[in-house]
CSV table of C-alpha atoms in Angstrom, one decimal:
chain,number,residue,atom,x,y,z
A,1,MET,CA,67.6,-72.5,-22.3
A,2,VAL,CA,66.7,-69.6,-20.0
A,3,GLU,CA,70.3,-69.4,-18.7
A,4,ARG,CA,71.6,-69.1,-22.3
A,5,SER,CA,69.1,-66.4,-23.0
A,6,ALA,CA,70.2,-64.4,-19.9
A,7,LYS,CA,73.8,-64.8,-21.0
A,8,SER,CA,73.0,-63.5,-24.4
A,9,ILE,CA,71.2,-60.5,-22.9
A,10,ARG,CA,74.2,-59.7,-20.6
A,11,LYS,CA,76.5,-59.9,-23.7
A,12,ALA,CA,74.3,-57.6,-25.7
A,13,GLN,CA,74.2,-55.1,-22.8
A,14,ARG,CA,77.9,-55.2,-22.4
A,15,ASN,CA,78.4,-54.5,-26.1
A,16,LEU,CA,75.9,-51.6,-25.9
A,17,ASP,CA,77.8,-50.2,-22.9
A,18,TRP,CA,81.1,-50.5,-24.8
A,19,ALA,CA,79.6,-48.7,-27.8
A,20,LEU,CA,78.4,-45.8,-25.7
A,21,GLU,CA,81.7,-45.7,-23.8
A,22,SER,CA,83.6,-45.8,-27.1
A,23,LYS,CA,81.8,-42.8,-28.4
A,24,ALA,CA,82.6,-40.8,-25.2
A,25,LEU,CA,86.2,-41.8,-25.4
A,26,PHE,CA,86.5,-40.8,-29.1
A,27,LEU,CA,85.1,-37.4,-28.1
A,28,GLU,CA,87.6,-37.2,-25.3
A,29,ARG,CA,90.5,-38.1,-27.6
A,30,SER,CA,89.3,-35.5,-30.2
A,31,ASN,CA,89.1,-32.8,-27.5
A,32,SER,CA,92.6,-33.7,-26.1
A,33,LEU,CA,94.0,-33.5,-29.6
A,34,VAL,CA,92.5,-30.1,-30.2
A,35,GLU,CA,93.9,-28.8,-26.9
A,36,LEU,CA,97.3,-30.1,-27.8
A,37,GLY,CA,97.2,-28.5,-31.2
A,38,PHE,CA,96.8,-31.6,-33.4
A,39,LYS,CA,94.2,-32.0,-36.1
A,40,THR,CA,94.2,-35.8,-36.3
A,41,TYR,CA,95.3,-38.7,-34.2
A,42,GLN,CA,97.7,-39.7,-37.0
A,43,GLU,CA,99.3,-36.3,-36.9
A,44,TYR,CA,99.8,-36.8,-33.1
A,45,LEU,CA,101.3,-40.2,-33.6
A,46,ILE,CA,104.0,-39.0,-36.0
A,47,SER,CA,104.9,-35.9,-34.0
A,48,PRO,CA,108.1,-35.5,-32.0
A,49,PHE,CA,105.9,-34.8,-29.0
A,50,TRP,CA,104.4,-38.4,-29.1
A,51,LYS,CA,107.8,-39.9,-30.0
A,52,ASN,CA,109.2,-38.5,-26.8
A,53,ILE,CA,106.3,-39.9,-24.7
A,54,ARG,CA,106.6,-43.3,-26.5
A,55,THR,CA,110.3,-43.4,-25.7
A,56,ARG,CA,109.7,-42.7,-22.0
A,57,VAL,CA,107.1,-45.5,-21.9
A,58,LEU,CA,109.3,-48.0,-23.6
A,59,LYS,CA,112.2,-47.1,-21.3
A,60,GLU,CA,110.1,-47.4,-18.2
A,61,ALA,CA,109.0,-50.9,-19.5
A,62,LYS,CA,112.6,-51.8,-20.2
A,63,ASP,CA,111.6,-52.3,-23.9
A,64,ALA,CA,109.6,-55.4,-22.9
A,65,CYS,CA,106.1,-56.3,-23.9
A,66,ARG,CA,103.8,-56.1,-20.8
A,67,LEU,CA,102.2,-59.4,-21.8
A,68,CYS,CA,104.8,-61.7,-23.3
A,69,ARG,CA,108.1,-59.9,-22.4
A,70,ARG,CA,109.4,-59.9,-26.0
A,71,LYS,CA,110.7,-56.6,-27.4
A,72,ALA,CA,108.0,-54.0,-27.3
A,73,TRP,CA,107.8,-51.3,-29.9
A,74,GLN,CA,104.1,-50.3,-29.8
A,75,ILE,CA,102.1,-48.5,-27.1
A,76,HIS,CA,98.5,-49.1,-26.2
A,77,HIS,CA,96.5,-46.2,-24.9
A,78,VAL,CA,94.2,-47.4,-22.1
A,79,LYS,CA,92.8,-43.9,-21.9
A,80,TYR,CA,92.8,-40.8,-24.1
A,81,ASP,CA,92.4,-38.2,-21.4
A,82,LEU,CA,94.5,-35.0,-21.6
A,83,ALA,CA,97.0,-36.1,-19.0
A,84,THR,CA,97.7,-39.3,-20.9
A,85,MET,CA,97.9,-37.6,-24.2
A,86,LYS,CA,100.3,-35.1,-22.8
A,87,GLY,CA,102.5,-37.9,-21.3
A,88,GLU,CA,101.8,-36.7,-17.8
A,89,ASN,CA,100.1,-40.0,-16.9
A,90,ILE,CA,102.1,-42.8,-18.5
A,91,VAL,CA,100.5,-45.5,-16.3
A,92,THR,CA,97.7,-45.6,-18.8
A,93,LEU,CA,100.1,-46.3,-21.7
A,94,VAL,CA,101.1,-49.9,-22.0
A,95,ALA,CA,104.2,-51.1,-23.9
A,96,LEU,CA,103.4,-54.1,-26.2
A,97,CYS,CA,105.0,-56.1,-29.0
A,98,GLY,CA,103.2,-55.9,-32.3
A,99,GLU,CA,101.7,-59.4,-31.9
A,100,CYS,CA,100.2,-58.7,-28.5
A,101,HIS,CA,98.9,-55.3,-29.6
A,102,LYS,CA,97.2,-56.8,-32.6
A,103,LEU,CA,95.7,-59.5,-30.4
A,104,ILE,CA,94.3,-56.8,-28.0
A,105,GLU,CA,93.1,-54.5,-30.8
A,106,PHE,CA,91.8,-57.0,-33.3
A,107,GLY,CA,91.3,-60.4,-31.5
A,108,LYS,CA,91.3,-63.7,-33.2
A,109,ARG,CA,88.7,-62.8,-35.8
A,110,GLY,CA,90.5,-59.7,-37.1
A,111,ARG,CA,87.7,-57.2,-36.3
A,112,LYS,CA,88.9,-53.9,-34.9
A,113,ALA,CA,87.8,-53.6,-31.2
A,114,SER,CA,86.5,-50.6,-29.5
A,115,LEU,CA,88.8,-49.1,-26.9
A,116,PRO,CA,86.7,-50.5,-24.0
A,117,GLU,CA,86.7,-54.0,-25.7
A,118,ALA,CA,90.5,-53.8,-26.2
A,119,ASN,CA,91.0,-52.8,-22.6
A,120,HIS,CA,88.8,-55.6,-21.5
A,121,ARG,CA,91.0,-58.1,-23.5
A,122,LEU,CA,94.2,-56.5,-22.0
A,123,ARG,CA,92.9,-56.8,-18.4
A,124,ARG,CA,91.9,-60.4,-19.2
A,125,PHE,CA,95.4,-61.3,-20.4
A,126,LEU,CA,97.0,-59.5,-17.5
A,127,ARG,CA,94.8,-61.4,-15.0
A,128,ARG,CA,95.8,-64.7,-16.7
A,129,GLU,CA,99.5,-63.7,-16.4
A,130,ARG,CA,99.1,-63.0,-12.7
A,131,TRP,CA,97.5,-66.4,-12.3
A,132,ASP,CA,100.4,-68.0,-14.3
A,133,ARG,CA,102.9,-66.3,-12.0
A,134,LYS,CA,101.1,-67.6,-8.9
A,135,GLN,CA,101.3,-71.1,-10.3
A,136,LEU,CA,105.1,-70.7,-11.0
A,137,GLY,CA,105.6,-69.4,-7.4
A,138,TYR,CA,107.7,-66.5,-8.6
A,139,ASP,CA,107.5,-63.5,-10.8
A,140,PRO,CA,109.5,-64.0,-14.0
A,141,TRP,CA,109.0,-60.3,-14.9
A,142,LYS,CA,111.3,-59.1,-12.0
């Protein structure tokens, strides 16, 4: 019973940490948008500026989802710092298919995840993929 209680406390602490980090990331995104001259994130996403960045990320990924290798058409922002939002740091932009992006952003229960929570899920799935590749003895992504 004590072990279960400790696990519950760790989970509650992690959720609190994610909530605090999420607020800081939202502020960072807002500041980046202002610096780039956009009023809203939606305005940024429909701009030719973003479409150019998105095209570069998809081309770099060879139009393949980072998780399942199907055709990617969406991009997950791992960070919202100015370099990422400008497209100067595309390492923090991940090409995903719609299904994988939905799984990362909403999970199985359909609740929208915070960015730290979504990134945690993405890392978890990427670790699983690396494990699967070790079991295969080769990298099917190359």
